XYZ file of C-alpha atoms in Angstrom:
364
model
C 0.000 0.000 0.000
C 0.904 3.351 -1.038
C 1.733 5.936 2.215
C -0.390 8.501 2.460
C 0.419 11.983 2.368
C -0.039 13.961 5.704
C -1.987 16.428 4.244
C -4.158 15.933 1.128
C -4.116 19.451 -0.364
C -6.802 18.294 -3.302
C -8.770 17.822 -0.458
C -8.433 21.175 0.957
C -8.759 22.680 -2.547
C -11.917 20.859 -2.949
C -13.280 22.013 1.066
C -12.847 25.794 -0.559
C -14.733 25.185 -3.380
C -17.534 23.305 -2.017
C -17.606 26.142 0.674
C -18.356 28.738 -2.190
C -21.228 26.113 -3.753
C -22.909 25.999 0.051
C -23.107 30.077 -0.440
C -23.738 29.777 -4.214
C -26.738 27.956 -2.930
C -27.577 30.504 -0.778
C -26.963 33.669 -2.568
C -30.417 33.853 -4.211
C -32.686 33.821 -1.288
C -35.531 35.979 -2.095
C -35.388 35.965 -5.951
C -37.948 34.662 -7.637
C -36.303 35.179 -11.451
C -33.464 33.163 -13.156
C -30.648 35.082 -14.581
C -28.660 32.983 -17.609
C -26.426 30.685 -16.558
C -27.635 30.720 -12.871
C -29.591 27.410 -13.512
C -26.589 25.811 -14.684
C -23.909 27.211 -11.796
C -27.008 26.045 -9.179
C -26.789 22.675 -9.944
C -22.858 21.930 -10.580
C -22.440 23.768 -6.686
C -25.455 20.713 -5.793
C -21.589 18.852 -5.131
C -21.275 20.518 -2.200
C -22.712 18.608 0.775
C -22.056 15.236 -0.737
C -18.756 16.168 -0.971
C -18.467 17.545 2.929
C -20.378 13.940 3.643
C -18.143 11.713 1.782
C -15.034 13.528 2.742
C -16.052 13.250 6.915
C -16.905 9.471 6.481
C -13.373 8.505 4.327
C -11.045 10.612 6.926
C -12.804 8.620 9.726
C -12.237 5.572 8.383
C -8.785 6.303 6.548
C -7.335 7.404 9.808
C -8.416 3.852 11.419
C -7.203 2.177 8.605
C -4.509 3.888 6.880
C -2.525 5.951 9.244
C -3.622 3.133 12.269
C -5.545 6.137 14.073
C -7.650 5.397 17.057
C -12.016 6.181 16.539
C -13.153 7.655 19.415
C -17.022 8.809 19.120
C -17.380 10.766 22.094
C -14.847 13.564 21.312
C -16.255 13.397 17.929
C -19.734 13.881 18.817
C -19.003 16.588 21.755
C -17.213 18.498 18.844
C -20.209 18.335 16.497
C -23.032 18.840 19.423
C -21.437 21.553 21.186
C -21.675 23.789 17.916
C -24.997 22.766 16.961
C -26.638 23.723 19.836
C -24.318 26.824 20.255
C -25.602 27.948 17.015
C -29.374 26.832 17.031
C -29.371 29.334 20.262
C -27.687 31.641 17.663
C -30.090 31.213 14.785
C -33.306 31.643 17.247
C -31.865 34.217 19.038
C -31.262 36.220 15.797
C -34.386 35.836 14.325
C -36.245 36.140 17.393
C -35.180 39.957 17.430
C -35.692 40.006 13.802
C -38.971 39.523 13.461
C -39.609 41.577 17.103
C -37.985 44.310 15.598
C -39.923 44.334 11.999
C -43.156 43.709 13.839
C -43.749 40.042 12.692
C -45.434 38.298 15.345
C -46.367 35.522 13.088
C -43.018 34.584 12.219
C -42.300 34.662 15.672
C -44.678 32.335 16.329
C -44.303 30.058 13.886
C -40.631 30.068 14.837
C -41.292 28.873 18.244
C -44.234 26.292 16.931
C -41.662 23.451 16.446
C -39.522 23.079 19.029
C -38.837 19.859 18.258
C -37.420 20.551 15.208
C -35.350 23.208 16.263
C -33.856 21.196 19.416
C -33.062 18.193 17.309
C -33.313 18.519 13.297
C -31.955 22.248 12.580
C -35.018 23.802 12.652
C -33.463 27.257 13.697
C -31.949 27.539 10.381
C -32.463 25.161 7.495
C -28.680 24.764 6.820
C -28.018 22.976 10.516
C -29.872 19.853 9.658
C -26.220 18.707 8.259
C -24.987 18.183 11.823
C -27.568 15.837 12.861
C -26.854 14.445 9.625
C -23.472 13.863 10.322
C -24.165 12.986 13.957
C -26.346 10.041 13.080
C -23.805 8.610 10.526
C -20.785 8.946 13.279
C -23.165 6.629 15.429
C -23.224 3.823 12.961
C -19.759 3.827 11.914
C -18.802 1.938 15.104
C -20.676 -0.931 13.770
C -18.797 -0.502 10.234
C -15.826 -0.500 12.545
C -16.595 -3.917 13.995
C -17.627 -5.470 10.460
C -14.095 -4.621 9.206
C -12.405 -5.638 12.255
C -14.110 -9.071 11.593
C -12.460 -8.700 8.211
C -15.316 -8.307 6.265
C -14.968 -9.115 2.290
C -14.678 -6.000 -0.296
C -17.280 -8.132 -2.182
C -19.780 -8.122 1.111
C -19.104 -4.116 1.982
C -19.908 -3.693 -2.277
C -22.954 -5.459 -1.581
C -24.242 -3.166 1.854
C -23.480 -0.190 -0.097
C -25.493 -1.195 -3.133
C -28.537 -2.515 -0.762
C -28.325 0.975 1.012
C -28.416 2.802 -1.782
C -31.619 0.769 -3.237
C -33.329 1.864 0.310
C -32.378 5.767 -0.093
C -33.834 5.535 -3.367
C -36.668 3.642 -2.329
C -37.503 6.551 0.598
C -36.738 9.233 -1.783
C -39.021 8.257 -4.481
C -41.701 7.311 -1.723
C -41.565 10.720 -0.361
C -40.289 9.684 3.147
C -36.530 10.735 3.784
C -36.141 13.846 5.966
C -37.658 17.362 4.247
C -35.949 19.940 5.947
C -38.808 22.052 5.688
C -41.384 20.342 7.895
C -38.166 18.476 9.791
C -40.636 15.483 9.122
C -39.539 12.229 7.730
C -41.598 9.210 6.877
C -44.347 11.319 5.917
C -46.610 8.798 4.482
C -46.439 6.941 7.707
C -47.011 9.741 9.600
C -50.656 10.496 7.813
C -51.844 6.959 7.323
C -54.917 6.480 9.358
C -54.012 3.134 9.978
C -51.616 4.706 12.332
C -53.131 7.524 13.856
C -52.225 10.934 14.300
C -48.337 9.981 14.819
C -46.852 13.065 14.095
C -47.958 14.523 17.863
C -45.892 11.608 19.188
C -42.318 13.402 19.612
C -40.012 10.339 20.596
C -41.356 8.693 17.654
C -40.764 11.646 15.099
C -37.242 11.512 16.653
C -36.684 7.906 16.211
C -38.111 8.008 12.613
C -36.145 11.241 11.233
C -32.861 10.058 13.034
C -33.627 6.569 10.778
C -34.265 8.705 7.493
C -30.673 10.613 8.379
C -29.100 7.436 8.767
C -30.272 5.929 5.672
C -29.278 9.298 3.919
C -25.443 8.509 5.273
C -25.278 4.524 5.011
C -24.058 4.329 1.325
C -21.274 6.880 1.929
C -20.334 5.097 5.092
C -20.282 1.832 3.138
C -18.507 3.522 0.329
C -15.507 5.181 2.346
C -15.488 1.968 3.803
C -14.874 0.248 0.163
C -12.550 2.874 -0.615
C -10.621 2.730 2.464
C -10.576 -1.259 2.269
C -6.805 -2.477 2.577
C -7.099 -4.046 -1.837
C -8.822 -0.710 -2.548
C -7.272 1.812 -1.397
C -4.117 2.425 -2.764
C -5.518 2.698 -6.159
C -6.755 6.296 -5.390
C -2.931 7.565 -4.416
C -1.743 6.194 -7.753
C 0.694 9.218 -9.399
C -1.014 8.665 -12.996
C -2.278 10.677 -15.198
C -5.235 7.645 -16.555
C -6.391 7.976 -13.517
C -7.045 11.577 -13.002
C -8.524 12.155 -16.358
C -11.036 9.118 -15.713
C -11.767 10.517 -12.189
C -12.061 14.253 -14.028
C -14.132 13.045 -16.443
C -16.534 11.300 -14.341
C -16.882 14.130 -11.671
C -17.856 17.063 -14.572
C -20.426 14.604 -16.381
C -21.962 13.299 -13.122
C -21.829 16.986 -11.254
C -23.524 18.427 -15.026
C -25.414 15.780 -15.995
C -26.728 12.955 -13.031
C -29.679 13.449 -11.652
C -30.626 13.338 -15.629
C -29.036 10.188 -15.833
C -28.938 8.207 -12.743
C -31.513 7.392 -9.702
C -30.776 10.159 -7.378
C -29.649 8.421 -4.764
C -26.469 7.182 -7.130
C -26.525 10.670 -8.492
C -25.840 12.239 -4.835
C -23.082 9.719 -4.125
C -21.523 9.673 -7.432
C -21.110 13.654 -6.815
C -19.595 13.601 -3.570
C -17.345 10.602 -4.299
C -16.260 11.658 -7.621
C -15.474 14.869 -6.234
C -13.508 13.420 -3.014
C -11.418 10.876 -5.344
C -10.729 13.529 -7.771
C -9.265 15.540 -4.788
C -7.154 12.890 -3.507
C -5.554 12.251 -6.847
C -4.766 15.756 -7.451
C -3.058 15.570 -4.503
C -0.126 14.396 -5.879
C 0.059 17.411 -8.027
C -0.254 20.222 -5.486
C 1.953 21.962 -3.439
C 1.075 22.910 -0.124
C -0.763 26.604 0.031
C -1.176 28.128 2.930
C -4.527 30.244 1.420
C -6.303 27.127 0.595
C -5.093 25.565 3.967
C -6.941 28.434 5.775
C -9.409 28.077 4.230
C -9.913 24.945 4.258
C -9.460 25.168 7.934
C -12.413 27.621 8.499
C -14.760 26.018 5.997
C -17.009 23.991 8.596
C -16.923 27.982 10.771
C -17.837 29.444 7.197
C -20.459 26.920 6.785
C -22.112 27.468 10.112
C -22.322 31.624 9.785
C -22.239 32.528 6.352
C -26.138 32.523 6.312
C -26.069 35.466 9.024
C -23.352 37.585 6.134
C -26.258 36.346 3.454
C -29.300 38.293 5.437
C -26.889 40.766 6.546
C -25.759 42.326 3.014
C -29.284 41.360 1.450
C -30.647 44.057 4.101
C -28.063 46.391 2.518
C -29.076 45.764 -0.771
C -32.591 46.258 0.136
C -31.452 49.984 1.720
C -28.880 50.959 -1.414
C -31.823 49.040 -4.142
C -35.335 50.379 -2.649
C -37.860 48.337 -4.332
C -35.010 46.661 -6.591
C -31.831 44.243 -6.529
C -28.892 44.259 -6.740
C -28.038 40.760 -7.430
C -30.300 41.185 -11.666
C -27.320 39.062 -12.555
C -25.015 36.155 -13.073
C -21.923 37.950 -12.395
C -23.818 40.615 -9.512
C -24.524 37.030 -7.933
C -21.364 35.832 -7.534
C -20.263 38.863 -6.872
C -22.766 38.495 -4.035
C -21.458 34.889 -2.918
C -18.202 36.112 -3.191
C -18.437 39.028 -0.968
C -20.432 36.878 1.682
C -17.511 34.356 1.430
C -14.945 36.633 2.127
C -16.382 37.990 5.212
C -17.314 34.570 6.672
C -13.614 33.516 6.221
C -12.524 36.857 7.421
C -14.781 36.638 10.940
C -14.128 32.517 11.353
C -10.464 33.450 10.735
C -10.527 35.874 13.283
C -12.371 33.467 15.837
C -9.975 30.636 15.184
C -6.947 32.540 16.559
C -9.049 32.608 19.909
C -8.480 28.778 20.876
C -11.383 29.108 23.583
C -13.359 30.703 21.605
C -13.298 28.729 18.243
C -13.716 25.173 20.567
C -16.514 26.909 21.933
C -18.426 27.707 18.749
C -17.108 25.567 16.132
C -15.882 22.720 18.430
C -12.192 23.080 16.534
């Protein structure tokens, strides 16, 4: 097996760009037009959080594997609960004086309706729900653990990830993973009259959202798993140019083209795993840069604030635009996305040089 490198700059390279396609995502809020070429730059950024998914789940398991790293799930919980709930107070407490202050009691209320789904799915602001996402697929990748421990065939892990990708498809096309909106899951459960009016029970809208989450994350578990797997592995550090140009290839037509051509369930994990191999390949071509380290670095801070810089500058557009926008535009909107980036790295930057602080609210 190939040594790994200490630091896999693709990777980092790859953390800054899908940081820009979370706020790409973003930038539009409250536009209701499509400016040319939007469309198109909307869906190649959809990369983003499969990418952030896949990446989490192969470092876990390449540090057990690869570098002989210890997995220890409380420290890695504590450092993805402690933000959450640092920032859900954030989110509530923000818009709680945002909607006192503009006089809009029912948006208050309906705020505070759910408390369910603020508490536990991300309901203070819709971007959160990633870090019970991630929390549910850190619990279950003990077990994954164990099964390779037991030595577990490649063949066998190839055949979990291609059963758990049948059920995600099976619960997307049914309507019944987790919609962010409602922070419901299992909806058609939920409003069968065989069952009753289950949605009032709250341990059992836990238990079946946390099981919609998990099903979301099994087939990248199973597939850092495959890709970590002691025959499989070092094929992804090979120095060859075949291999980066197949990897390339595959990432630009899947990111441009999948969810025309595959189930989206395959779609999703082809773009986050295309995206994560292509990084580690190009990692033998890249130097070290201490720009992308950075901000690579303050990407997860970035991901967690940005959306208070994206209401922040659209309430300066609204003063400097009365009764227009600025961001009529491709290039005013990433202009936009851009400017929000820059000031989320800029303020997580400055928070990570306070080591109290930046374990405090981004549990780094």
């Amino acid at each position: 097996m190939i040594k790994t490198k200490s630091r896999l700059t693709g990777i980092d390279l790859f953390r800054c760009l899908a940081i820009f396609g979370v706020i790409i995502l973003h930038s539009d809020q409250g536009i209701s037009f499509e400016s040319q070429g939007w469309p198109q730059i909307l869906e190649f950024s959809h990369f983003a959080v499969p990418f952030f998914l896949a990446t989490s789940f192969y470092l876990a398991f390449n540090k057990i594997y690869v570098t002989g790293g210890e997995y220890l799930l409380r420290p890695r919980l504590t450092r993805l609960l402690i933000p959450y709930l640092l920032w859900t107070g954030i989110y509530v407490s923000y818009k709680s004086f945002k909607y006192l202050i503009q006089h809009e009691p029912d948006n208050l209320n309906k705020l505070f309706h759910d408390p369910i789904g603020i508490i536990f799915f991300g309901g203070a602001a819709f971007h959160l729900y990633f870090l019970p996402l991630l929390i549910s697929g850190t619990l279950f990748i003990q077990l994954i653990i164990w099964l390779q421990n037991k030595k577990i065939s490649l063949k066998n892990l190839i055949l979990l990830c291609f059963i758990s990708l049948v059920l995600y498809q099976v619960i997307l096309q049914t309507g019944n993973s987790f919609d962010n909106r409602t922070a419901l899951a299992f909806q058609s459960l939920l409003s069968s009259p065989f069952f009753g009016n289950l949605e009032n029970n709250s341990l059992l809208r836990i238990l079946l959202v946390g099981l919609a989450l998990l099903i979301r994350c099994l087939p990248y578990i199973f597939m850092a798993a495959i890709i970590t797997h002691q025959n499989v592995n070092w094929q992804w550090q090979r120095n060859s140019s075949k291999y980066f140009m197949i990897i390339l290839v595959s990432f630009l037509i899947i990111n441009s083209f999948g969810r025309a051509l595959l189930p989206e369930s395959l779609s999703e994990l082809s773009r986050g795993y295309t995206a994560l191999l292509l990084a580690i390949v190009l990692s033998n071509y890249l130097p070290q840069n201490k720009i992308v380290k950075n901000l690579s670095f303050c990407s997860f801070g970035i991901y967690l604030i940005h959306l208070l810089f994206v209401e922040f500058f659209q309430i300066i557009e609204t003063r400097i635009y009365p009764g227009g926008l600025f961001r009529v535009s491709t290039p005013n909107l990433l202009l936009f996305a851009i400017i929000v980036l820059a000031t989320s790295w800029m303020t997580t930057d400055f928070i990570m040089k306070k080591k109290w602080l930046a374990k405090l609210i981004f549990g780094i």
